PDB file of C-alpha atoms in Angstrom:
ATOM      1  CA  MET A   1      35.640 -15.159  -8.801  1.00  0.00           C
ATOM      2  CA  ASN A   2      32.690 -13.175  -9.492  1.00  0.00           C
ATOM      3  CA  ALA A   3      32.659  -9.260  -9.086  1.00  0.00           C
ATOM      4  CA  GLN A   4      30.817  -7.825  -6.258  1.00  0.00           C
ATOM      5  CA  ALA A   5      27.575  -6.255  -6.960  1.00  0.00           C
ATOM      6  CA  ARG A   6      27.946  -2.388  -6.105  1.00  0.00           C
ATOM      7  CA  ALA A   7      24.965  -0.148  -5.195  1.00  0.00           C
ATOM      8  CA  VAL A   8      24.578   3.049  -7.220  1.00  0.00           C
ATOM      9  CA  ARG A   9      26.752   5.625  -5.189  1.00  0.00           C
ATOM     10  CA  LEU A  10      25.505   9.276  -4.513  1.00  0.00           C
ATOM     11  CA  GLY A  11      27.584  12.288  -4.834  1.00  0.00           C
ATOM     12  CA  PRO A  12      27.501  15.096  -2.117  1.00  0.00           C
ATOM     13  CA  ARG A  13      25.043  16.941  -4.226  1.00  0.00           C
ATOM     14  CA  SER A  14      22.663  14.287  -4.333  1.00  0.00           C
ATOM     15  CA  VAL A  15      22.841  13.247  -0.647  1.00  0.00           C
ATOM     16  CA  ALA A  16      22.068  17.136   0.228  1.00  0.00           C
ATOM     17  CA  ALA A  17      19.069  17.269  -2.092  1.00  0.00           C
ATOM     18  CA  LEU A  18      17.827  14.010  -0.573  1.00  0.00           C
ATOM     19  CA  ALA A  19      18.372  15.316   2.957  1.00  0.00           C
ATOM     20  CA  LEU A  20      16.404  18.577   1.997  1.00  0.00           C
ATOM     21  CA  VAL A  21      13.231  16.856   0.503  1.00  0.00           C
ATOM     22  CA  SER A  22      13.282  14.619   3.344  1.00  0.00           C
ATOM     23  CA  ALA A  23      13.159  17.383   5.837  1.00  0.00           C
ATOM     24  CA  VAL A  24      10.629  19.145   4.000  1.00  0.00           C
ATOM     25  CA  GLY A  25       8.611  15.818   3.724  1.00  0.00           C
ATOM     26  CA  VAL A  26       8.698  15.447   7.402  1.00  0.00           C
ATOM     27  CA  VAL A  27       7.164  18.924   7.911  1.00  0.00           C
ATOM     28  CA  ALA A  28       4.558  18.046   5.115  1.00  0.00           C
ATOM     29  CA  PHE A  29       3.500  14.941   6.871  1.00  0.00           C
ATOM     30  CA  GLY A  30       3.740  15.912  10.516  1.00  0.00           C
ATOM     31  CA  TRP A  31       2.682  19.588  10.356  1.00  0.00           C
ATOM     32  CA  PRO A  32      -0.807  18.796  12.467  1.00  0.00           C
ATOM     33  CA  PHE A  33       1.957  18.034  15.356  1.00  0.00           C
ATOM     34  CA  LEU A  34       4.371  20.554  14.587  1.00  0.00           C
ATOM     35  CA  THR A  35       2.397  23.763  14.657  1.00  0.00           C
ATOM     36  CA  PRO A  36       0.448  25.192  17.578  1.00  0.00           C
ATOM     37  CA  PRO A  37      -3.416  25.698  17.491  1.00  0.00           C
ATOM     38  CA  THR A  38      -2.859  29.583  16.984  1.00  0.00           C
ATOM     39  CA  SER A  39      -0.619  29.239  14.054  1.00  0.00           C
ATOM     40  CA  ARG A  40      -1.727  30.473  10.695  1.00  0.00           C
ATOM     41  CA  LEU A  41      -1.016  27.222   9.104  1.00  0.00           C
ATOM     42  CA  SER A  42      -3.575  25.501  11.411  1.00  0.00           C
ATOM     43  CA  ALA A  43      -6.052  28.084  10.413  1.00  0.00           C
ATOM     44  CA  HIS A  44      -5.628  26.941   6.859  1.00  0.00           C
ATOM     45  CA  ALA A  45      -5.906  23.163   7.678  1.00  0.00           C
ATOM     46  CA  GLN A  46      -7.875  22.435   4.708  1.00  0.00           C
ATOM     47  CA  ASP A  47      -5.405  24.107   2.141  1.00  0.00           C
ATOM     48  CA  ALA A  48      -2.168  22.849   3.815  1.00  0.00           C
ATOM     49  CA  PRO A  49      -2.304  19.352   2.148  1.00  0.00           C
ATOM     50  CA  TRP A  50      -2.739  20.950  -1.176  1.00  0.00           C
ATOM     51  CA  LEU A  51       0.218  23.224  -0.624  1.00  0.00           C
ATOM     52  CA  PHE A  52       2.521  20.485   0.591  1.00  0.00           C
ATOM     53  CA  ALA A  53       1.401  18.250  -2.275  1.00  0.00           C
ATOM     54  CA  GLY A  54       2.403  20.795  -5.032  1.00  0.00           C
ATOM     55  CA  LEU A  55       5.739  21.407  -2.885  1.00  0.00           C
ATOM     56  CA  LEU A  56       6.633  17.798  -2.831  1.00  0.00           C
ATOM     57  CA  VAL A  57       6.053  17.346  -6.445  1.00  0.00           C
ATOM     58  CA  LEU A  58       8.751  19.855  -7.154  1.00  0.00           C
ATOM     59  CA  LEU A  59      11.133  18.618  -4.594  1.00  0.00           C
ATOM     60  CA  VAL A  60      10.960  15.010  -5.722  1.00  0.00           C
ATOM     61  CA  ALA A  61      11.701  16.042  -9.222  1.00  0.00           C
ATOM     62  CA  VAL A  62      14.759  17.918  -7.843  1.00  0.00           C
ATOM     63  CA  VAL A  63      16.057  14.866  -6.165  1.00  0.00           C
ATOM     64  CA  ALA A  64      15.443  12.496  -9.098  1.00  0.00           C
ATOM     65  CA  ALA A  65      17.287  14.984 -11.143  1.00  0.00           C
ATOM     66  CA  ALA A  66      20.348  15.462  -8.837  1.00  0.00           C
ATOM     67  CA  ILE A  67      20.575  11.534  -8.319  1.00  0.00           C
ATOM     68  CA  SER A  68      20.228  10.993 -12.057  1.00  0.00           C
ATOM     69  CA  GLU A  69      22.919  13.355 -12.792  1.00  0.00           C
ATOM     70  CA  SER A  70      25.624  12.035 -10.274  1.00  0.00           C
ATOM     71  CA  GLY A  71      24.596   8.435  -9.837  1.00  0.00           C
ATOM     72  CA  LEU A  72      22.513   6.818 -12.588  1.00  0.00           C
ATOM     73  CA  GLY A  73      23.897   6.049 -15.871  1.00  0.00           C
ATOM     74  CA  PRO A  74      22.166   4.701 -18.888  1.00  0.00           C
ATOM     75  CA  LYS A  75      22.548   0.990 -17.723  1.00  0.00           C
ATOM     76  CA  ALA A  76      20.993   2.013 -14.276  1.00  0.00           C
ATOM     77  CA  VAL A  77      18.266   4.087 -15.724  1.00  0.00           C
ATOM     78  CA  ALA A  78      17.567   1.042 -18.087  1.00  0.00           C
ATOM     79  CA  MET A  79      17.267  -1.002 -14.829  1.00  0.00           C
ATOM     80  CA  LEU A  80      15.112   1.560 -13.113  1.00  0.00           C
ATOM     81  CA  GLY A  81      12.795   1.424 -15.928  1.00  0.00           C
ATOM     82  CA  VAL A  82      12.353  -2.412 -15.787  1.00  0.00           C
ATOM     83  CA  LEU A  83      12.121  -2.338 -11.937  1.00  0.00           C
ATOM     84  CA  ALA A  84       9.652   0.532 -12.023  1.00  0.00           C
ATOM     85  CA  ALA A  85       7.536  -1.236 -14.694  1.00  0.00           C
ATOM     86  CA  THR A  86       7.534  -4.248 -12.722  1.00  0.00           C
ATOM     87  CA  GLY A  87       6.491  -2.794  -9.471  1.00  0.00           C
ATOM     88  CA  ALA A  88       3.575  -0.754 -11.127  1.00  0.00           C
ATOM     89  CA  ALA A  89       2.354  -3.995 -12.696  1.00  0.00           C
ATOM     90  CA  LEU A  90       2.363  -5.671  -9.274  1.00  0.00           C
ATOM     91  CA  ARG A  91       0.502  -2.860  -7.433  1.00  0.00           C
ATOM     92  CA  PRO A  92      -3.025  -3.649  -8.860  1.00  0.00           C
ATOM     93  CA  ILE A  93      -2.681  -7.134  -7.877  1.00  0.00           C
ATOM     94  CA  GLY A  94      -5.008  -7.660  -4.818  1.00  0.00           C
ATOM     95  CA  ALA A  95      -5.851  -3.756  -4.867  1.00  0.00           C
ATOM     96  CA  GLY A  96      -8.555  -3.269  -2.450  1.00  0.00           C
ATOM     97  CA  THR A  97      -8.368  -6.787  -0.693  1.00  0.00           C
ATOM     98  CA  ALA A  98      -6.906  -6.749   2.959  1.00  0.00           C
ATOM     99  CA  GLY A  99      -3.503  -5.103   1.864  1.00  0.00           C
ATOM    100  CA  ILE A 100      -2.245  -7.539  -0.530  1.00  0.00           C
ATOM    101  CA  GLU A 101       0.320  -5.465  -2.219  1.00  0.00           C
ATOM    102  CA  PRO A 102       3.149  -7.411  -3.649  1.00  0.00           C
ATOM    103  CA  MET A 103       5.122  -4.413  -5.087  1.00  0.00           C
ATOM    104  CA  PHE A 104       6.533  -3.550  -1.477  1.00  0.00           C
ATOM    105  CA  PHE A 105       8.743  -6.698  -1.409  1.00  0.00           C
ATOM    106  CA  LEU A 106      10.233  -5.736  -4.599  1.00  0.00           C
ATOM    107  CA  MET A 107      11.010  -2.328  -3.406  1.00  0.00           C
ATOM    108  CA  VAL A 108      12.662  -3.739  -0.304  1.00  0.00           C
ATOM    109  CA  LEU A 109      15.113  -6.172  -2.397  1.00  0.00           C
ATOM    110  CA  SER A 110      15.719  -3.449  -5.078  1.00  0.00           C
ATOM    111  CA  GLY A 111      16.623  -1.029  -2.389  1.00  0.00           C
ATOM    112  CA  ARG A 112      18.936  -3.556  -0.652  1.00  0.00           C
ATOM    113  CA  VAL A 113      20.888  -4.386  -3.693  1.00  0.00           C
ATOM    114  CA  LEU A 114      20.980  -1.067  -5.506  1.00  0.00           C
ATOM    115  CA  GLY A 115      21.448   1.411  -2.543  1.00  0.00           C
ATOM    116  CA  PRO A 116      19.293   4.211  -0.879  1.00  0.00           C
ATOM    117  CA  GLY A 117      19.516   6.652  -3.779  1.00  0.00           C
ATOM    118  CA  PHE A 118      18.628   4.234  -6.321  1.00  0.00           C
ATOM    119  CA  GLY A 119      15.788   3.039  -4.087  1.00  0.00           C
ATOM    120  CA  PHE A 120      14.480   6.432  -3.411  1.00  0.00           C
ATOM    121  CA  VAL A 121      14.201   7.144  -7.057  1.00  0.00           C
ATOM    122  CA  LEU A 122      12.880   3.777  -7.737  1.00  0.00           C
ATOM    123  CA  GLY A 123       9.986   3.966  -5.102  1.00  0.00           C
ATOM    124  CA  SER A 124       8.884   7.359  -6.221  1.00  0.00           C
ATOM    125  CA  VAL A 125       8.902   6.496 -10.014  1.00  0.00           C
ATOM    126  CA  THR A 126       7.120   3.216  -9.339  1.00  0.00           C
ATOM    127  CA  MET A 127       4.306   4.999  -7.379  1.00  0.00           C
ATOM    128  CA  PHE A 128       3.905   7.650 -10.162  1.00  0.00           C
ATOM    129  CA  ALA A 129       3.783   5.121 -12.839  1.00  0.00           C
ATOM    130  CA  SER A 130       1.319   2.768 -10.973  1.00  0.00           C
ATOM    131  CA  ALA A 131      -0.938   5.963 -10.280  1.00  0.00           C
ATOM    132  CA  LEU A 132      -1.104   6.498 -14.133  1.00  0.00           C
ATOM    133  CA  LEU A 133      -1.674   2.747 -14.602  1.00  0.00           C
ATOM    134  CA  THR A 134      -4.508   2.637 -12.029  1.00  0.00           C
ATOM    135  CA  GLY A 135      -6.048   6.015 -12.349  1.00  0.00           C
ATOM    136  CA  GLY A 136      -4.980   6.955  -8.687  1.00  0.00           C
ATOM    137  CA  VAL A 137      -3.671  10.530  -9.501  1.00  0.00           C
ATOM    138  CA  GLY A 138      -4.770  13.088  -6.994  1.00  0.00           C
ATOM    139  CA  PRO A 139      -3.352  15.278  -4.285  1.00  0.00           C
ATOM    140  CA  TRP A 140      -2.308  12.161  -2.349  1.00  0.00           C
ATOM    141  CA  LEU A 141       0.057  11.229  -4.973  1.00  0.00           C
ATOM    142  CA  PRO A 142       3.218  13.313  -4.116  1.00  0.00           C
ATOM    143  CA  PHE A 143       2.691  11.970  -0.750  1.00  0.00           C
ATOM    144  CA  GLN A 144       2.860   8.341  -1.721  1.00  0.00           C
ATOM    145  CA  MET A 145       5.900   9.072  -3.901  1.00  0.00           C
ATOM    146  CA  LEU A 146       7.737  10.531  -1.127  1.00  0.00           C
ATOM    147  CA  ALA A 147       6.509   7.583   1.312  1.00  0.00           C
ATOM    148  CA  MET A 148       7.433   4.856  -1.097  1.00  0.00           C
ATOM    149  CA  GLY A 149      10.884   6.525  -1.835  1.00  0.00           C
ATOM    150  CA  TRP A 150      11.520   6.456   2.137  1.00  0.00           C
ATOM    151  CA  PHE A 151      10.413   2.722   2.226  1.00  0.00           C
ATOM    152  CA  ALA A 152      12.833   1.549  -0.602  1.00  0.00           C
ATOM    153  CA  MET A 153      15.620   4.080   0.579  1.00  0.00           C
ATOM    154  CA  GLY A 154      15.298   2.575   4.179  1.00  0.00           C
ATOM    155  CA  ALA A 155      16.259  -0.915   2.806  1.00  0.00           C
ATOM    156  CA  GLY A 156      19.273   0.397   1.102  1.00  0.00           C
ATOM    157  CA  LEU A 157      20.409   1.845   4.554  1.00  0.00           C
ATOM    158  CA  LEU A 158      20.319  -1.449   6.232  1.00  0.00           C
ATOM    159  CA  PRO A 159      23.541  -2.930   7.700  1.00  0.00           C
ATOM    160  CA  GLY A 160      26.015  -5.507   6.011  1.00  0.00           C
ATOM    161  CA  PRO A 161      25.125  -4.966   2.244  1.00  0.00           C
ATOM    162  CA  ASP A 162      28.457  -6.476   1.163  1.00  0.00           C
ATOM    163  CA  ARG A 163      28.727  -9.247   3.864  1.00  0.00           C
ATOM    164  CA  LEU A 164      25.271 -10.212   5.182  1.00  0.00           C
ATOM    165  CA  ARG A 165      23.923 -13.153   3.104  1.00  0.00           C
ATOM    166  CA  GLY A 166      21.772 -16.029   3.222  1.00  0.00           C
ATOM    167  CA  ARG A 167      19.138 -16.593   6.033  1.00  0.00           C
ATOM    168  CA  ALA A 168      20.502 -13.716   8.054  1.00  0.00           C
ATOM    169  CA  GLU A 169      19.849 -11.283   5.355  1.00  0.00           C
ATOM    170  CA  LEU A 170      16.478 -12.609   4.370  1.00  0.00           C
ATOM    171  CA  ALA A 171      15.488 -12.498   8.137  1.00  0.00           C
ATOM    172  CA  LEU A 172      16.612  -8.716   8.191  1.00  0.00           C
ATOM    173  CA  LEU A 173      14.946  -7.725   5.262  1.00  0.00           C
ATOM    174  CA  ALA A 174      11.692  -9.628   6.392  1.00  0.00           C
ATOM    175  CA  ALA A 175      11.870  -7.725   9.706  1.00  0.00           C
ATOM    176  CA  TYR A 176      12.513  -4.513   7.889  1.00  0.00           C
ATOM    177  CA  GLY A 177       9.622  -4.983   5.393  1.00  0.00           C
ATOM    178  CA  PHE A 178       7.143  -5.985   8.355  1.00  0.00           C
ATOM    179  CA  LEU A 179       7.900  -2.639  10.288  1.00  0.00           C
ATOM    180  CA  ALA A 180       8.259  -0.508   7.337  1.00  0.00           C
ATOM    181  CA  ALA A 181       4.936  -1.608   5.701  1.00  0.00           C
ATOM    182  CA  PHE A 182       3.264  -0.337   8.984  1.00  0.00           C
ATOM    183  CA  ALA A 183       5.405   2.795   8.933  1.00  0.00           C
ATOM    184  CA  TYR A 184       4.257   3.515   5.452  1.00  0.00           C
ATOM    185  CA  GLY A 185       0.467   3.048   6.347  1.00  0.00           C
ATOM    186  CA  THR A 186       0.843   5.403   9.325  1.00  0.00           C
ATOM    187  CA  VAL A 187       2.738   7.976   7.272  1.00  0.00           C
ATOM    188  CA  MET A 188      -0.011   7.952   4.516  1.00  0.00           C
ATOM    189  CA  ASN A 189      -2.564   8.277   7.101  1.00  0.00           C
ATOM    190  CA  LEU A 190      -1.087  11.473   8.195  1.00  0.00           C
ATOM    191  CA  ALA A 191      -1.519  12.848   4.626  1.00  0.00           C
ATOM    192  CA  GLY A 192      -5.235  12.176   4.481  1.00  0.00           C
ATOM    193  CA  TRP A 193      -6.199  12.584   8.164  1.00  0.00           C
ATOM    194  CA  PRO A 194      -6.085  16.588   7.886  1.00  0.00           C
ATOM    195  CA  PHE A 195      -8.896  16.441   5.091  1.00  0.00           C
ATOM    196  CA  MET A 196     -11.267  15.121   7.571  1.00  0.00           C
ATOM    197  CA  SER A 197     -13.775  17.509   9.216  1.00  0.00           C
ATOM    198  CA  ALA A 198     -13.711  17.684  13.077  1.00  0.00           C
ATOM    199  CA  LEU A 199     -17.376  17.960  13.043  1.00  0.00           C
ATOM    200  CA  ALA A 200     -17.717  14.419  11.072  1.00  0.00           C
ATOM    201  CA  SER A 201     -15.922  12.217  13.542  1.00  0.00           C
ATOM    202  CA  ASN A 202     -14.427  12.193  16.993  1.00  0.00           C
ATOM    203  CA  VAL A 203     -11.054  10.926  15.466  1.00  0.00           C
ATOM    204  CA  ALA A 204     -10.694  13.673  13.055  1.00  0.00           C
ATOM    205  CA  PHE A 205      -8.152  16.285  12.984  1.00  0.00           C
ATOM    206  CA  ASP A 206      -9.057  19.416  15.041  1.00  0.00           C
ATOM    207  CA  PRO A 207      -6.923  22.494  14.149  1.00  0.00           C
ATOM    208  CA  HIS A 208      -8.032  24.188  17.384  1.00  0.00           C
ATOM    209  CA  ALA A 209      -7.032  21.300  19.828  1.00  0.00           C
ATOM    210  CA  ALA A 210      -3.776  20.791  21.424  1.00  0.00           C
ATOM    211  CA  VAL A 211      -1.179  18.428  20.044  1.00  0.00           C
ATOM    212  CA  ALA A 212      -1.786  15.852  22.661  1.00  0.00           C
ATOM    213  CA  THR A 213      -5.387  15.701  21.757  1.00  0.00           C
ATOM    214  CA  ASN A 214      -4.743  15.411  18.021  1.00  0.00           C
ATOM    215  CA  LEU A 215      -2.298  12.675  18.637  1.00  0.00           C
ATOM    216  CA  ALA A 216      -4.801  10.546  20.514  1.00  0.00           C
ATOM    217  CA  ARG A 217      -7.236  11.401  17.634  1.00  0.00           C
ATOM    218  CA  PHE A 218      -4.905  10.179  14.941  1.00  0.00           C
ATOM    219  CA  LEU A 219      -3.739   7.009  16.957  1.00  0.00           C
ATOM    220  CA  ALA A 220      -7.595   6.167  17.162  1.00  0.00           C
ATOM    221  CA  TYR A 221      -8.032   6.824  13.496  1.00  0.00           C
ATOM    222  CA  CYS A 222      -5.150   4.485  12.436  1.00  0.00           C
ATOM    223  CA  LEU A 223      -6.591   1.766  14.596  1.00  0.00           C
ATOM    224  CA  ALA A 224     -10.110   2.143  13.248  1.00  0.00           C
ATOM    225  CA  THR A 225      -9.313   2.695   9.596  1.00  0.00           C
ATOM    226  CA  SER A 226      -6.148   1.067   8.453  1.00  0.00           C
ATOM    227  CA  LEU A 227      -4.572  -1.191  10.969  1.00  0.00           C
ATOM    228  CA  GLY A 228      -6.150  -4.283   9.244  1.00  0.00           C
ATOM    229  CA  TRP A 229      -4.755  -3.292   5.790  1.00  0.00           C
ATOM    230  CA  ASP A 230      -1.367  -2.322   7.016  1.00  0.00           C
ATOM    231  CA  LEU A 231      -1.169  -5.883   8.567  1.00  0.00           C
ATOM    232  CA  GLY A 232      -2.041  -7.580   5.472  1.00  0.00           C
ATOM    233  CA  ARG A 233       0.600  -5.638   3.526  1.00  0.00           C
ATOM    234  CA  ALA A 234       3.277  -6.337   6.347  1.00  0.00           C
ATOM    235  CA  VAL A 235       2.362 -10.198   6.192  1.00  0.00           C
ATOM    236  CA  VAL A 236       2.455 -10.281   2.310  1.00  0.00           C
ATOM    237  CA  THR A 237       5.945  -8.278   2.353  1.00  0.00           C
ATOM    238  CA  VAL A 238       7.386 -10.864   4.659  1.00  0.00           C
ATOM    239  CA  ALA A 239       5.822 -14.044   2.935  1.00  0.00           C
ATOM    240  CA  LEU A 240       7.129 -12.831  -0.219  1.00  0.00           C
ATOM    241  CA  THR A 241      10.496 -11.718   0.961  1.00  0.00           C
ATOM    242  CA  LEU A 242      11.135 -15.142   2.608  1.00  0.00           C
ATOM    243  CA  THR A 243       9.856 -17.217  -0.157  1.00  0.00           C
ATOM    244  CA  LEU A 244      10.878 -15.502  -3.485  1.00  0.00           C
ATOM    245  CA  GLY A 245      13.729 -13.246  -1.807  1.00  0.00           C
ATOM    246  CA  PRO A 246      16.692 -15.585  -2.395  1.00  0.00           C
ATOM    247  CA  ALA A 247      15.851 -15.813  -6.324  1.00  0.00           C
ATOM    248  CA  VAL A 248      15.202 -12.138  -6.725  1.00  0.00           C
ATOM    249  CA  LEU A 249      18.296 -10.913  -4.852  1.00  0.00           C
ATOM    250  CA  ARG A 250      20.302 -13.531  -6.956  1.00  0.00           C
ATOM    251  CA  ALA A 251      18.749 -11.937 -10.151  1.00  0.00           C
ATOM    252  CA  LEU A 252      19.289  -8.394  -8.977  1.00  0.00           C
ATOM    253  CA  ARG A 253      22.915  -8.760  -7.870  1.00  0.00           C
ATOM    254  CA  ARG A 254      23.728 -10.795 -11.089  1.00  0.00           C
ATOM    255  CA  ALA A 255      22.355  -7.897 -13.301  1.00  0.00           C
ATOM    256  CA  THR A 256      24.067  -5.281 -11.454  1.00  0.00           C
ATOM    257  CA  ARG A 257      27.322  -7.358 -11.923  1.00  0.00           C
ATOM    258  CA  ARG A 258      26.649  -7.454 -15.547  1.00  0.00           C
ATOM    259  CA  ALA A 259      25.843  -3.950 -16.031  1.00  0.00           C
ATOM    260  CA  ALA A 260      28.738  -2.615 -14.108  1.00  0.00           C
ATOM    261  CA  PHE A 261      27.023   0.832 -13.510  1.00  0.00           C
ATOM    262  CA  GLU A 262      30.256   2.351 -12.403  1.00  0.00           C
ATOM    263  CA  THR A 263      32.141   1.523 -15.374  1.00  0.00           C
ATOM    264  CA  PRO A 264      32.178   4.150 -17.791  1.00  0.00           C
ATOM    265  CA  VAL A 265      31.273   3.798 -21.485  1.00  0.00           C
ATOM    266  CA  THR A 266      34.323   4.501 -23.809  1.00  0.00           C
ATOM    267  CA  PHE A 267      34.807   4.392 -27.370  1.00  0.00           C
ATOM    268  CA  ASP A 268      38.239   3.497 -28.969  1.00  0.00           C
ATOM    269  CA  ALA A 269      39.503   5.871 -31.553  1.00  0.00           C
ATOM    270  CA  PRO A 270      39.282   4.175 -35.131  1.00  0.00           C
ATOM    271  CA  ARG A 271      42.755   2.885 -36.257  1.00  0.00           C
ATOM    272  CA  THR A 272      44.358   4.448 -39.482  1.00  0.00           C
TER     273      THR A 272
END
């Protein structure tokens, strides 16, 4: 009987670090709706994204270090490198064409097999590597790293990782990929939306407007700018999950069993 594939486990320290960066990330993305128009943060609306971008770089690095210290051994790091390189290579395929982004399905399947902690690190590292590969480095990159980390982490939090298999599991992963693809696009819209000048468009963020007004502006902005792209990303993710998912899941689980991440490496003393 084959051993069960085990996800990379997290210690309390890693869980605390991940919770902290996620909480700060929620504020970094959602501050236009969390601060009143009279607050000092709203008065510096053009500076806030830069401030949060710098903060997120440090926090994501802290989380990656904490998870690596407690949950990633040399074998897991090697698999992380392979999967991150594969995801980075997949991202340019179809870039700029109706949201055809095949890397998202790989993040879903990897997070499912290897767990939420590994998924978060994988999503962040993959986005960073792909940005270097495509020249997409900018103030938006930390937001992309965090959003992709959440995307892959969510797959690792889905129910039934040890019991659910076959078509039921594929349906679950496809449904998650579809919804999470829209969520990723919406969250990333929040990162760029405050940069728009309120004088340039009636869907731009207005730091002096009420929260309800800005929420209506943001929804209109999403519908006008990214709905088609997000739909393409969601459809591609579902299609690849249903067609390639069985083979990729088997390969990931086989590699995880053979790597035996939780088995410590020991060296026998030489015989005399």
